[in-house]
């Protein structure tokens, strides 16, 4: 099906990948220097700021931490962020910068939202413009957009240190890594993107909402706000939490095809670049390239598939002559020439099918979750693509830091199985993979799966859960499955259609986000600690090479197989049966 | 090489009986994957029971025909049985051996000596470490020990399978006796070195009896992975019931998925193939080792052998034949080759070492000297001594000596002679070529040099090349000087060498390698090897060696063959490869099973899912049944592979990976599609479905 996508779609997809790669390579090298503590072009500016921050916070930025100390620091930092954000959301009615006098959030919604943002998920059970004040958006959410992404990057760096160091229990200093990720990487990049988006028409204002008189003589309230500054980090930090309810489909968030390209590139930029950071930090660029290749080789076919399914549209509409172009041509023209329409339901005309489908793939491949079109309105298989990409555990690029560390967990599992096949105790980058690493990797890979399945089961059998499902049959099931997949894998993308702002869904989804974040992150740190303590085995002809096309192929196979095998029955009852019903009529 | 294994004939009947006995849940719980199948079988049996009694009509099972539930139940039990059978067959192969070993241990008495050397007869199993015992001709050695007095010939065939008796004596490199062997002549005073239950024989019995088998580190890691996979499949299947309830309610048609179908799906998905064969692989790996006449103290050591990346090989006996041979006489400028040869022959007449004999043979062969024996002539032979480091003969006032360059140099200097320049040059030249120069002198006059050559074993270069392909570095250990060592090293094709090796330099070298992350394997026999053996990751002691060496090592080679190390490495690798290959195969199988079961399971709720029935299986019942039967039969089909191990070839990791990924990965995806379809055709043909 996806081989039938139009030539212009291929060109746009290729252009997107080229821009992404061209930017990711130098950024990756830069980030490696930042995290290794080397001097960069920005050291002159941010060096003193960095030292000042450490002095003000009174943290010892020199002393390195064990994995346990590092983990405690991560948890304490996230917990503090949660408490502050929760308080801020509940109390936003009395806080400043609230021109619309929006009231405080209910505890369950505040809990859900606070967890959502500290876990870098950005699941939104609310509509931004009708729920949150400017203060909540900027001081609450945007701050977490920065720091939650930085936490992911810090944990990744700790894991890389675990792989490169040997015979030590030290993994670096969390506070240093956190501050550097924010100061040297996220802030400057956001500044560039925010200014560029502002120039393209994304708004940035503290004014209260504007009121316009429509042609019918009615008043229309137009929501405004400091959008550009939040938009940049929303995309770059794989956050995805839109300022407005309609996210990047809103013209104030994403006004033009060019702003759309900038935002789409920003979605994958840091996760993709971190592959090259990894390669440089482990002293073997090929390792980074291999992982980037594995991610890209999964991403491109999936994006192309989404484009293909959407361009094909709904066969029944085509047959009925309801497709816009076939209808004009009297239904006699071949779809290949007539099909400018395809499935345009839920899509913005300024982006069209191709850029909506690429976005859908990118936003779910990375754990971004922003949308520029309604995923609920995609064709069944078009909607299966984003769902599958999330089900792979958010490792196809994935979240900032979290994507690559999740991918490295898959690499460890792959190395284990493939390593046994060459008759050696499996090793990755010279580190032997033993029972402890396998145990931790299993938790990290399998826990999100268990969360998704368990929570979905709970939702479809309990009255509270069923109460939120409005759509019939398989479609309703897909929506619930999508929501929990998104939450447990810390994506934040919503299929919509599900009435999720209820205490039941808010709480259950928040728990999925919480466990999905920390029960991956903590095992990863444990693996880092265990690997750092090991000796490094020198490379020989007997070593399983982990940079070859064959290894990349096996890695992809393992990711796809674990994802598909785990979810096949559930998917069969959701999007697969929907699709089969659709084509059967 | 003689093998101690009498027979490997498998008693299928006994193995099957044993497999039935192991249906005991207390036994099953050890293997989480198969335990799940066991629980599934029990639940299915209960469901079947309820259906047969006709009660509980509200169960979703009542939409399934009873013969179908019955058949699923039958095949689930067989899945458990087949896995048990794989294990018992593997064990059966070692069982006969363990029994005969146990027999040798039974009812032995010992003559214990107290401090005043008074002898009391006690039972062998009352002996403790440190006790001193006397063993006379005809006695069975009651415990492992070190000979502290006496010399005797010992029949060790009970453990080595080698019928020729060996000499055991105190003080040398052959001071170890093993419990269960028999003293044939003379007597020995032995200090016991192992408590009952920890002896060599006990370890051997433990090895072949899987009950005492401990899981190795890689096996534990793999078990964790398999358990985790099973858990997630359990989750996927268990949640299918609520999903199905919801779907039926919303679709308003069809029936809820039945428990038996869910169990069938679960059993097909969890990695039963590798789960069922895992312990058989481990047991048979150990048995391959035993078949090679090597006893390992633990499975861990065998597995470690697969990881070895540095092999320390003793030059003598491994890389070269044990002895050097004279190949040339190089006279000094003042004498003829004939004169030199005569003197050399004379001085070597009483030298019974292989080198000495080769000198005599060369002299006679080249110069036609007459046959004579040392006893034929009247002469005083001076044997080699450690201080002088020369040997020789005094005959009719002629003092002829032979020895190493510096020793002879000192000797002639004392007598007022000097080393001629051309001889010194020849010495250096021989050493550079890897030979051993032996200088012959008469009185103060140096006659010339005998070129003793180390003969490198013809096949060693090929084997070392194979090791290199596998990423294993070979290091030659020799007492020779660096020049000689380098020449032999290059001739044999080793990667590195340690010359003028002492126990300390060996130990240091191993430590240095290990600090760099290498896994080191070595072979040793002498007491002075013990520290290096203890330091190595894989240490193979020769059975002919000392007790100290055997205790320091983690394996004992009953054939005392230094090249065995290479074989051990291959066995270790094969063990891991077999596990990896079957794991890959097992997981890859799942794809086809989904295509068989998912459309069948939801046939009534969502008939459109029938489009996924790409194998064209005849009916939902037949599809599920075929998948379950395939899943059970594949275990049986793979038992031979598990027992024999994946074929091993010397090749790089990348080459090996691509071959195995293709065979077991891709093959694992394709095979069940074919297998399930064939079973479906068969079931349809017999009219069962």
Short mmCIF file of C-alpha atoms in Angstrom, two decimals, chain B residues 376-569:
data_model
loop_
_atom_site.label_atom_id
_atom_site.label_comp_id
_atom_site.label_asym_id
_atom_site.label_seq_id
_atom_site.Cartn_x
_atom_site.Cartn_y
_atom_site.Cartn_z
CA UNK B 376 80.41 -51.93 26.67
CA UNK B 377 83.08 -49.37 27.36
CA UNK B 378 85.00 -48.60 30.44
CA UNK B 379 84.24 -45.06 31.29
CA UNK B 380 82.90 -42.88 34.00
CA UNK B 381 79.70 -41.11 33.00
CA UNK B 382 78.93 -37.83 34.66
CA UNK B 383 75.16 -37.25 34.77
CA UNK B 384 73.62 -33.87 34.31
CA UNK B 385 73.56 -31.88 37.52
CA UNK B 386 71.73 -28.74 38.34
CA UNK B 387 74.83 -26.88 39.60
CA UNK B 388 77.20 -27.75 36.76
CA UNK B 389 74.49 -27.82 34.08
CA UNK B 390 76.65 -30.10 31.93
CA UNK B 391 76.91 -33.86 31.48
CA UNK B 392 79.76 -35.87 30.15
CA UNK B 393 82.12 -38.80 30.21
CA UNK B 394 85.64 -39.46 31.42
CA UNK B 395 87.34 -42.15 29.33
CA UNK B 396 91.07 -42.81 29.16
CA UNK B 397 91.91 -39.39 30.50
CA UNK B 398 89.64 -37.80 27.92
CA UNK B 399 87.19 -35.42 29.56
CA UNK B 400 84.29 -34.85 27.20
CA UNK B 401 81.45 -32.54 28.24
CA UNK B 402 78.35 -31.22 26.63
CA UNK B 403 76.00 -28.50 27.82
CA UNK B 404 74.56 -25.07 27.23
CA UNK B 405 76.79 -22.26 25.91
CA UNK B 406 77.47 -20.35 29.10
CA UNK B 407 78.00 -23.46 31.23
CA UNK B 408 80.58 -24.92 28.84
CA UNK B 409 82.13 -21.48 28.46
CA UNK B 410 82.80 -21.34 32.19
CA UNK B 411 84.09 -24.90 32.24
CA UNK B 412 86.66 -24.45 29.47
CA UNK B 413 87.69 -21.07 30.86
CA UNK B 414 88.49 -22.83 34.14
CA UNK B 415 90.69 -25.23 32.19
CA UNK B 416 92.40 -22.41 30.34
CA UNK B 417 90.49 -22.65 27.03
CA UNK B 418 88.27 -20.19 25.25
CA UNK B 419 85.12 -20.20 23.13
CA UNK B 420 86.07 -19.90 19.45
CA UNK B 421 84.32 -17.06 17.64
CA UNK B 422 82.84 -19.32 14.93
CA UNK B 423 81.29 -21.58 17.58
CA UNK B 424 79.79 -18.61 19.40
CA UNK B 425 78.37 -17.44 16.07
CA UNK B 426 76.91 -20.88 15.37
CA UNK B 427 75.34 -20.93 18.84
CA UNK B 428 73.65 -17.63 18.24
CA UNK B 429 72.53 -18.69 14.79
CA UNK B 430 70.92 -21.90 16.08
CA UNK B 431 69.19 -20.04 18.88
CA UNK B 432 67.81 -17.53 16.41
CA UNK B 433 66.36 -20.34 14.35
CA UNK B 434 64.58 -21.64 17.43
CA UNK B 435 66.89 -24.53 18.06
CA UNK B 436 68.84 -25.44 21.13
CA UNK B 437 72.63 -25.32 20.74
CA UNK B 438 74.51 -27.92 22.76
CA UNK B 439 78.27 -27.35 22.93
CA UNK B 440 80.69 -30.23 23.11
CA UNK B 441 84.11 -29.69 24.66
CA UNK B 442 87.06 -31.94 25.35
CA UNK B 443 89.22 -30.66 28.15
CA UNK B 444 89.86 -26.99 27.49
CA UNK B 445 89.07 -27.33 23.80
CA UNK B 446 85.65 -26.58 22.33
CA UNK B 447 84.87 -29.10 19.57
CA UNK B 448 81.70 -27.63 18.18
CA UNK B 449 77.95 -27.40 18.46
CA UNK B 450 75.12 -29.92 18.22
CA UNK B 451 72.00 -28.39 16.71
CA UNK B 452 69.00 -29.66 18.66
CA UNK B 453 65.81 -28.76 16.99
CA UNK B 454 62.33 -28.34 18.46
CA UNK B 455 59.91 -30.11 16.17
CA UNK B 456 56.69 -28.13 15.87
CA UNK B 457 53.63 -30.35 15.64
CA UNK B 458 52.44 -30.41 12.05
CA UNK B 459 48.78 -29.53 12.68
CA UNK B 460 49.26 -26.92 15.36
CA UNK B 461 49.54 -23.97 13.00
CA UNK B 462 46.16 -24.74 11.46
CA UNK B 463 44.49 -25.08 14.84
CA UNK B 464 45.99 -21.88 16.15
CA UNK B 465 44.82 -20.19 12.96
CA UNK B 466 41.30 -21.40 13.70
CA UNK B 467 41.54 -19.99 17.17
CA UNK B 468 42.61 -16.65 15.76
CA UNK B 469 39.57 -16.65 13.48
CA UNK B 470 37.41 -17.08 16.55
CA UNK B 471 39.18 -14.14 18.17
CA UNK B 472 41.29 -16.18 20.55
CA UNK B 473 44.88 -15.20 21.04
CA UNK B 474 47.36 -18.01 21.63
CA UNK B 475 50.33 -17.41 23.86
CA UNK B 476 53.26 -19.82 24.08
CA UNK B 477 54.85 -20.32 27.46
CA UNK B 478 58.42 -21.60 27.42
CA UNK B 479 61.50 -21.74 29.55
CA UNK B 480 63.62 -21.04 26.44
CA UNK B 481 65.44 -17.79 25.95
CA UNK B 482 63.58 -15.06 24.03
CA UNK B 483 65.51 -15.67 20.80
CA UNK B 484 64.65 -19.35 20.64
CA UNK B 485 61.11 -18.69 21.77
CA UNK B 486 60.54 -16.09 19.05
CA UNK B 487 61.68 -18.49 16.33
CA UNK B 488 59.38 -21.30 17.48
CA UNK B 489 56.56 -18.86 18.01
CA UNK B 490 56.78 -17.69 14.44
CA UNK B 491 57.06 -21.22 13.11
CA UNK B 492 53.98 -22.36 15.06
CA UNK B 493 52.05 -19.18 14.37
CA UNK B 494 51.28 -18.21 17.97
CA UNK B 495 50.34 -14.60 18.62
CA UNK B 496 52.63 -13.99 21.56
CA UNK B 497 55.07 -15.82 23.78
CA UNK B 498 56.47 -15.66 27.26
CA UNK B 499 60.12 -16.71 27.27
CA UNK B 500 62.20 -17.81 30.22
CA UNK B 501 58.92 -18.35 31.99
CA UNK B 502 58.90 -19.01 35.70
CA UNK B 503 55.79 -19.57 37.81
CA UNK B 504 55.98 -15.90 38.78
CA UNK B 505 56.22 -14.56 35.24
CA UNK B 506 53.27 -16.76 34.24
CA UNK B 507 51.19 -15.43 37.10
CA UNK B 508 52.16 -11.86 36.27
CA UNK B 509 51.31 -12.34 32.61
CA UNK B 510 47.88 -13.76 33.44
CA UNK B 511 47.14 -10.90 35.82
CA UNK B 512 48.19 -8.35 33.24
CA UNK B 513 45.90 -9.93 30.66
CA UNK B 514 42.99 -10.07 33.08
CA UNK B 515 43.42 -6.43 34.01
CA UNK B 516 42.94 -5.69 30.33
CA UNK B 517 39.65 -7.57 30.49
CA UNK B 518 40.84 -10.78 28.82
CA UNK B 519 39.61 -14.19 29.88
CA UNK B 520 42.60 -16.46 30.21
CA UNK B 521 42.75 -20.21 29.92
CA UNK B 522 45.79 -22.36 30.68
CA UNK B 523 46.93 -25.90 31.13
CA UNK B 524 49.26 -27.02 33.87
CA UNK B 525 50.41 -30.05 35.74
CA UNK B 526 53.15 -29.23 38.20
CA UNK B 527 52.81 -27.86 41.70
CA UNK B 528 54.56 -24.72 40.56
CA UNK B 529 51.75 -24.20 38.04
CA UNK B 530 49.17 -24.06 40.82
CA UNK B 531 49.24 -20.27 41.44
CA UNK B 532 48.87 -19.54 37.72
CA UNK B 533 46.10 -22.15 37.42
CA UNK B 534 44.27 -20.63 40.34
CA UNK B 535 44.52 -17.21 38.75
CA UNK B 536 43.28 -18.30 35.31
CA UNK B 537 39.63 -18.12 34.39
CA UNK B 538 39.72 -21.55 32.85
CA UNK B 539 42.39 -23.82 34.27
CA UNK B 540 42.84 -27.33 33.04
CA UNK B 541 44.98 -29.59 35.18
CA UNK B 542 46.47 -32.78 33.83
CA UNK B 543 45.26 -35.90 35.55
CA UNK B 544 48.87 -37.06 35.63
CA UNK B 545 49.78 -33.93 37.53
CA UNK B 546 50.10 -33.11 41.17
CA UNK B 547 47.29 -32.81 43.65
CA UNK B 548 48.05 -29.11 44.07
CA UNK B 549 47.59 -28.50 40.36
CA UNK B 550 44.34 -30.47 40.29
CA UNK B 551 42.95 -28.49 43.16
CA UNK B 552 43.93 -25.16 41.66
CA UNK B 553 42.34 -25.94 38.31
CA UNK B 554 38.66 -25.94 37.54
CA UNK B 555 38.92 -28.82 35.11
CA UNK B 556 40.91 -32.00 34.98
CA UNK B 557 41.88 -33.62 31.73
CA UNK B 558 41.94 -37.35 32.25
CA UNK B 559 43.98 -37.89 29.08
CA UNK B 560 46.58 -35.36 30.21
CA UNK B 561 46.60 -33.95 26.71
CA UNK B 562 47.64 -30.30 26.60
CA UNK B 563 45.90 -29.62 23.27
CA UNK B 564 42.58 -30.56 24.87
CA UNK B 565 42.13 -26.93 25.84
CA UNK B 566 41.14 -26.11 22.28
CA UNK B 567 38.44 -28.75 22.36
CA UNK B 568 37.17 -27.44 25.69
CA UNK B 569 36.81 -23.95 24.26
#
